[in-house]
XYZ file of C-alpha atoms in Angstrom:
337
model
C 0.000 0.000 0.000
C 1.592 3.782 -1.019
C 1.977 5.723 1.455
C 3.215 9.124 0.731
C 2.465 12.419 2.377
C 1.013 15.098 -0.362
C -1.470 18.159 0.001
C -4.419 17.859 -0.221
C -4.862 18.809 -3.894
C -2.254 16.639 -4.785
C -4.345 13.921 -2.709
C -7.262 14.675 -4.914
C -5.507 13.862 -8.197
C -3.860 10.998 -7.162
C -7.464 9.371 -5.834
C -8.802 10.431 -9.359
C -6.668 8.927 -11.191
C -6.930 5.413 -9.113
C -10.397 5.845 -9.827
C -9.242 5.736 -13.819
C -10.121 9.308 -14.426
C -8.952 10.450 -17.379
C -10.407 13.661 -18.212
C -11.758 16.949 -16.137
C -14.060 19.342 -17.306
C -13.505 22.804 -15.459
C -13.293 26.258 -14.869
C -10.606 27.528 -12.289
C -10.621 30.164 -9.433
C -9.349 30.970 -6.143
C -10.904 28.304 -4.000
C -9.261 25.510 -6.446
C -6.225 27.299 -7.264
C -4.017 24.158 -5.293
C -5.789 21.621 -7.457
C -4.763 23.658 -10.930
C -0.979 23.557 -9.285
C -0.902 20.018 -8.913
C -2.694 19.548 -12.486
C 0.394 21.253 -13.790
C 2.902 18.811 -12.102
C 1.220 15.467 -14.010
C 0.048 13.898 -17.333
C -2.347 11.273 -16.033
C -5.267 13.705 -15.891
C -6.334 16.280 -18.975
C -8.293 19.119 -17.600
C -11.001 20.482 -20.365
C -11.643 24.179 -20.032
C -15.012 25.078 -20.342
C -16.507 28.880 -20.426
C -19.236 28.291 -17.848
C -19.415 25.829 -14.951
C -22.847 24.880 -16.101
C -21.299 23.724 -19.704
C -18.397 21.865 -17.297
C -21.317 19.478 -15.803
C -23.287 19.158 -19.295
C -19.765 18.202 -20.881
C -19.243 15.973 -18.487
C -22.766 13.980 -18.230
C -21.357 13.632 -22.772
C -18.811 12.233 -21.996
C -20.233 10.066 -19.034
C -22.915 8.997 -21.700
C -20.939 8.056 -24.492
C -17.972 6.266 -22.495
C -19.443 4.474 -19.635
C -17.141 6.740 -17.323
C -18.174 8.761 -14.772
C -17.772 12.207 -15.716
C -15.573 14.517 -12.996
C -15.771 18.335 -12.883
C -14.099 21.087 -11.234
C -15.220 24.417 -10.054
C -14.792 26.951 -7.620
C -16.451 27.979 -4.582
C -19.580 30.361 -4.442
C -21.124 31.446 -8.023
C -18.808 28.645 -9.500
C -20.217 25.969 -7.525
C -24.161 27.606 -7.708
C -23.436 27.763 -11.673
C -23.155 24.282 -11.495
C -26.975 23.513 -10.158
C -28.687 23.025 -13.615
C -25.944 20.668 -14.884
C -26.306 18.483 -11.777
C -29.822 18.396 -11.821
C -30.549 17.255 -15.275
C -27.721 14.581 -14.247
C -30.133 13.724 -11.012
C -32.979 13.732 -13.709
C -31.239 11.694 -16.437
C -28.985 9.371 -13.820
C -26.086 10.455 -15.301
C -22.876 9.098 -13.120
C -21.094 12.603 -12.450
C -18.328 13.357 -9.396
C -18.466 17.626 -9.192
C -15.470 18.692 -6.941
C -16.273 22.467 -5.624
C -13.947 24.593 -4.036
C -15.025 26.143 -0.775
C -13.447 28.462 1.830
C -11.006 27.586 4.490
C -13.286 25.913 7.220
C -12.561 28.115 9.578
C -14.374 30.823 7.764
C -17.439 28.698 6.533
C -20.849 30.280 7.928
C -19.133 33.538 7.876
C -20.325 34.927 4.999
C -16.860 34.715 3.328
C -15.686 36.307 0.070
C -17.462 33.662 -2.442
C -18.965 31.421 0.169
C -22.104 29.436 -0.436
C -23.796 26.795 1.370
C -23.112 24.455 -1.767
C -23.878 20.950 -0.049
C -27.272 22.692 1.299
C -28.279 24.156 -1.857
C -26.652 21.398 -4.066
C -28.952 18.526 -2.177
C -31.996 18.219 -3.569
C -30.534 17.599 -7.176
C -27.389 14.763 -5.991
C -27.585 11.701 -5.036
C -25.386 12.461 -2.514
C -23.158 15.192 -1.211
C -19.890 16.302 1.296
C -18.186 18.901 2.873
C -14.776 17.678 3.590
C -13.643 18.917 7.032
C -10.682 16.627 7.766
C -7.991 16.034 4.759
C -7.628 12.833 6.819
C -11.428 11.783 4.786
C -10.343 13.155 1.328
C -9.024 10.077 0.187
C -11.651 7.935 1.788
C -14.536 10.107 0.636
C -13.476 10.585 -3.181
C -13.619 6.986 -3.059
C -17.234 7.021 -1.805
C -18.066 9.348 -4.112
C -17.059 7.443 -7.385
C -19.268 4.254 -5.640
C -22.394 6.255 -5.013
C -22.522 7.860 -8.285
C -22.194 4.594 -10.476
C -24.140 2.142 -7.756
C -27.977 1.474 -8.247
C -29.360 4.016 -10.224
C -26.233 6.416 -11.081
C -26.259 10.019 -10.735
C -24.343 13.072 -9.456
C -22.234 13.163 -6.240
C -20.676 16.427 -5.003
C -17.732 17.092 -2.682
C -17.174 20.187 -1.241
C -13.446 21.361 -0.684
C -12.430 23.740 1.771
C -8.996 25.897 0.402
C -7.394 24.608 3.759
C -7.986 20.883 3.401
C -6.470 21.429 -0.311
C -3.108 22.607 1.065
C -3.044 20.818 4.231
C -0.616 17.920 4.243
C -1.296 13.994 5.093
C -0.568 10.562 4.249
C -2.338 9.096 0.447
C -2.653 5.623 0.981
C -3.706 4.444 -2.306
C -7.152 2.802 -1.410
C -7.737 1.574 -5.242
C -7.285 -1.784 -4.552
C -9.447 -1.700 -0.917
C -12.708 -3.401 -1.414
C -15.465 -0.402 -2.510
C -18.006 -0.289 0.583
C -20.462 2.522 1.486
C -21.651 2.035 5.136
C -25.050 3.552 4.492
C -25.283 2.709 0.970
C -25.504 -0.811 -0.419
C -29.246 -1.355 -3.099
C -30.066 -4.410 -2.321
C -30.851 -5.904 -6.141
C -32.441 -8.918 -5.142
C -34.553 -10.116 -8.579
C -37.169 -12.570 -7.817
C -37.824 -15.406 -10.275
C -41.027 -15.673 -9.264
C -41.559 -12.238 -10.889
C -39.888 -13.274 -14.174
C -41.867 -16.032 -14.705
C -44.756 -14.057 -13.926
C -43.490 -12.265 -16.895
C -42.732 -14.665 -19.255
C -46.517 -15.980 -18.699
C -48.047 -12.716 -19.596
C -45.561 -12.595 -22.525
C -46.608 -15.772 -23.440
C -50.494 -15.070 -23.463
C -50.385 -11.586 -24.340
C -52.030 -10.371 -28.038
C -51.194 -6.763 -28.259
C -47.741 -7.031 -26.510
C -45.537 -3.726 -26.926
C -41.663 -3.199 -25.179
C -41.144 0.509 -23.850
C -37.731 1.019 -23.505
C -36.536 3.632 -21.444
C -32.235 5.499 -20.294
C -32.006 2.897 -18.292
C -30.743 0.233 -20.895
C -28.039 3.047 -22.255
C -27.092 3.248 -18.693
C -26.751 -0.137 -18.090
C -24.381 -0.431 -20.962
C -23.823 -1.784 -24.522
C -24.625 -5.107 -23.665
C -27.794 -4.367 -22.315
C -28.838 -3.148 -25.319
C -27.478 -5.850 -27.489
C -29.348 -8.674 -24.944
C -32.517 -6.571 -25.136
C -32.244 -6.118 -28.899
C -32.118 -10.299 -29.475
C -34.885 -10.729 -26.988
C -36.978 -7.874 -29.017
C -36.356 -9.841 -32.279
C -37.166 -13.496 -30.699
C -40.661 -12.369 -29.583
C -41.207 -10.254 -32.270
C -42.856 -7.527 -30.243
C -42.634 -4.142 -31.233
C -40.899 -1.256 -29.470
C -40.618 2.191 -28.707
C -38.490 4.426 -27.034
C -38.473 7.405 -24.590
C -36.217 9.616 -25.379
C -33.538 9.058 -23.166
C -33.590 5.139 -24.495
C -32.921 6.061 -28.429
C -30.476 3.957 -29.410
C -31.018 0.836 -27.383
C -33.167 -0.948 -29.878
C -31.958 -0.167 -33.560
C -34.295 2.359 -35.132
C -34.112 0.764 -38.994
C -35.508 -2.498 -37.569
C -38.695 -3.109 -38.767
C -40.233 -3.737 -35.158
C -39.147 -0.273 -34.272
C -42.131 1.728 -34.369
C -40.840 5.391 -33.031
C -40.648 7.428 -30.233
C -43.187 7.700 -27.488
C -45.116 10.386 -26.279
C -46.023 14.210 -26.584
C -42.884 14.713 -29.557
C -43.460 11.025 -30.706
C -44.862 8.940 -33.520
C -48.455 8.223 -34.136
C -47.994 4.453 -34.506
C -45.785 4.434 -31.175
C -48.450 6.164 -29.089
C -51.485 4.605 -30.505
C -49.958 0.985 -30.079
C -49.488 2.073 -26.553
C -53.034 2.872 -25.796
C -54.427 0.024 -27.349
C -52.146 -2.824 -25.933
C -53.348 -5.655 -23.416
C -49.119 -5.647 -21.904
C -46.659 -2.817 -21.696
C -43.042 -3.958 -20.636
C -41.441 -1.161 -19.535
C -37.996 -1.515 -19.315
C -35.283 1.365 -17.837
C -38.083 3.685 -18.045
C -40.070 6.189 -15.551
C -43.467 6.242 -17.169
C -43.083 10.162 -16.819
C -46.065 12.817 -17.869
C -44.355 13.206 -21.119
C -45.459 9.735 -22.241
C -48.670 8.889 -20.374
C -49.957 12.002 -20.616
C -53.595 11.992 -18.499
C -52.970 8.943 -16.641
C -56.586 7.813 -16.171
C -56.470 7.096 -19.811
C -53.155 5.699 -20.234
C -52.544 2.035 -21.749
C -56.455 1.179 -20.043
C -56.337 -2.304 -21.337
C -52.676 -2.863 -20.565
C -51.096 -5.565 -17.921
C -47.594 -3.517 -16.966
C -44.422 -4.589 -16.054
C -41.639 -2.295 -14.574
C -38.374 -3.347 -14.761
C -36.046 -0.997 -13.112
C -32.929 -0.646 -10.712
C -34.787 2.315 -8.632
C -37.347 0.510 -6.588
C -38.379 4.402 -5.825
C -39.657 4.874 -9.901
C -41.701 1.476 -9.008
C -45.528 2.410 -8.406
C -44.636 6.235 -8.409
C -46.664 7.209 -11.384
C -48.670 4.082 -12.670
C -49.197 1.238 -10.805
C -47.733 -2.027 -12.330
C -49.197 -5.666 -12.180
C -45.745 -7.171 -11.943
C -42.210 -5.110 -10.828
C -38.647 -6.465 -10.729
C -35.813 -4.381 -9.421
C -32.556 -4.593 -10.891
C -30.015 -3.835 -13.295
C -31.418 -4.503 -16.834
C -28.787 -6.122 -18.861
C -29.093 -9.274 -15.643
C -32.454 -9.263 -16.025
C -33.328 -9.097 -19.485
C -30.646 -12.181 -19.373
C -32.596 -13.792 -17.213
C -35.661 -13.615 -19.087
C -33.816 -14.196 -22.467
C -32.123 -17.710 -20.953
């Protein structure tokens, strides 16, 4: 195990890049000055300049999207951090895996109406899935380590750390935690998929007439081979399906059993197969307002399944005859095999 002593800046980089960052999207400023130094001193890490903290988050939920990485930004403390708010929230919306790092000022000053101080963790936590305020550089390590878990476990989504100038330049030991088994003492989603459910499912598939998959951002998030399983299932049934927004791309839109988008901005053929089917599968998706539109009339002659790693989304907006919580790429599997 390394053990070195660094700042705490220099702390920061080196957990980033155990955590295989590659890339930051920022803006700089006072607060993070100590993390721009040590960006100078290495070549692991790029640093992408943006010209707004807002574009730093959006940039980052791109590249989060189209790699599979978790997308890292850096701003600084006060209006750099409160720029950041709309980026992290459509990240919260769209569970886009995102680690923001925000400078704050020295602790010692915090609550005392500083030069560019904002209560970012308060103002920052309805729209993360979770959020610190590092007081002890003894933590950093530990909590940028957290951080990286939360954001990609369950349903991913934003997690911001707050970084006090201090803790930056204060000195202690890195450890190198990489290898150290990931655990989150107050966050483990328990993903336990019940095969009485699936078979449950594979009845109504079985028996169903007007059978339509709605396929939601939850199969992009779960990765390309999610997509690729649920594609070969789509084809063996023979089902149609359409897509939410969020989930173009999953099923390939020049197949023939592609029928559109759903919804207010979607197809005719995609919304009226909807309405008139006797079993919905929705899979990855939140059956939000844009699609069901006045939900006493929605899909009336539809069974509905929910298939979904955020047992939260299950029930919220239309009740379902049959749920299973998971990841989708294990359960499509285990429906497929």
């Amino acid at each position: 195990m390394t053990n070195i002593k660094c700042n705490g800046a220099e702390i920061v980089l080196r957990s980033l890049s155990d955590q295989g960052v590659k890339i930051i999207f920022g803006y700089p400023g006072g607060a993070t000055l100590p993390i721009y130094d040590e960006l100078f001193k290495q070549k692991k890490i790029k640093h992408i300049l943006v010209r707004h903290e807002q574009g730093a988050v959006h940039a980052a939920e791109g590249y989060a999207r189209s790699s599979g990485r978790i997308g890292v930004v850096c701003v600084t403390s006060g209006p750099g951090a409160t720029n950041c708010v709309t980026g992290l929230a459509d990240a919260y919306m769209d569970s886009i895996p995102i680690v923001c790092l925000t400078g704050q000022v020295p602790t010692k000053l915090i609550g005392n109406d500083a030069f560019q101080e904002a209560d970012t963790t308060g103002i920052t936590r309805p729209v993360t899935k979770h959020n610190y305020l590092v007081q002890n550089v003894k933590d950093l390590e530990k909590i940028i380590k957290e951080a990286f878990y939360v954001a990609k476990t369950g349903r991913p989504g934003p997690v911001l750390i707050d970084l006090p100038k201090d803790i930056l330049n204060e000195k202690y030991k890195y450890f190198s935690l990489k290898k150290k088994k990931e655990k989150h003492p107050n966050y483990n989603p328990i993903l336990n998929t019940s095969q009485n459910n699936i078979k449950k499912v594979v009845s109504l598939m079985m028996n169903a007439k007007k059978p339509i998959f709605y396929c939601g951002g939850g199969v992009i998030n779960s990765g390309q081979e999610a997509s690729e399983i649920l594609t070969k299932l789509i084809r063996k049934t023979k089902f149609p399906c359409t897509n939410t927004l969020m989930g173009l791309g999953c099923f390939p839109a020049i197949d023939k059993q592609f029928i559109g988008m759903l919804g207010m901005h979607g197809t005719y053929e995609a919304n009226l197969a909807m309405h008139d089917s006797d079993l919905i599968i929705a899979v990855g998706a939140r059956f939000d307002d844009r699609v069901t539109g006045n939900l006493s009339k929605f899909s009336p002659y539809a069974k509905k399944v929910h298939i979904d790693i955020d047992p939260s989304s299950i029930n919220k907006n239309v009740k379902v005859d049959v749920a299973i919580i998971g990841d989708v790429k294990k359960i499509i599997n285990s429906i497929f095999l």
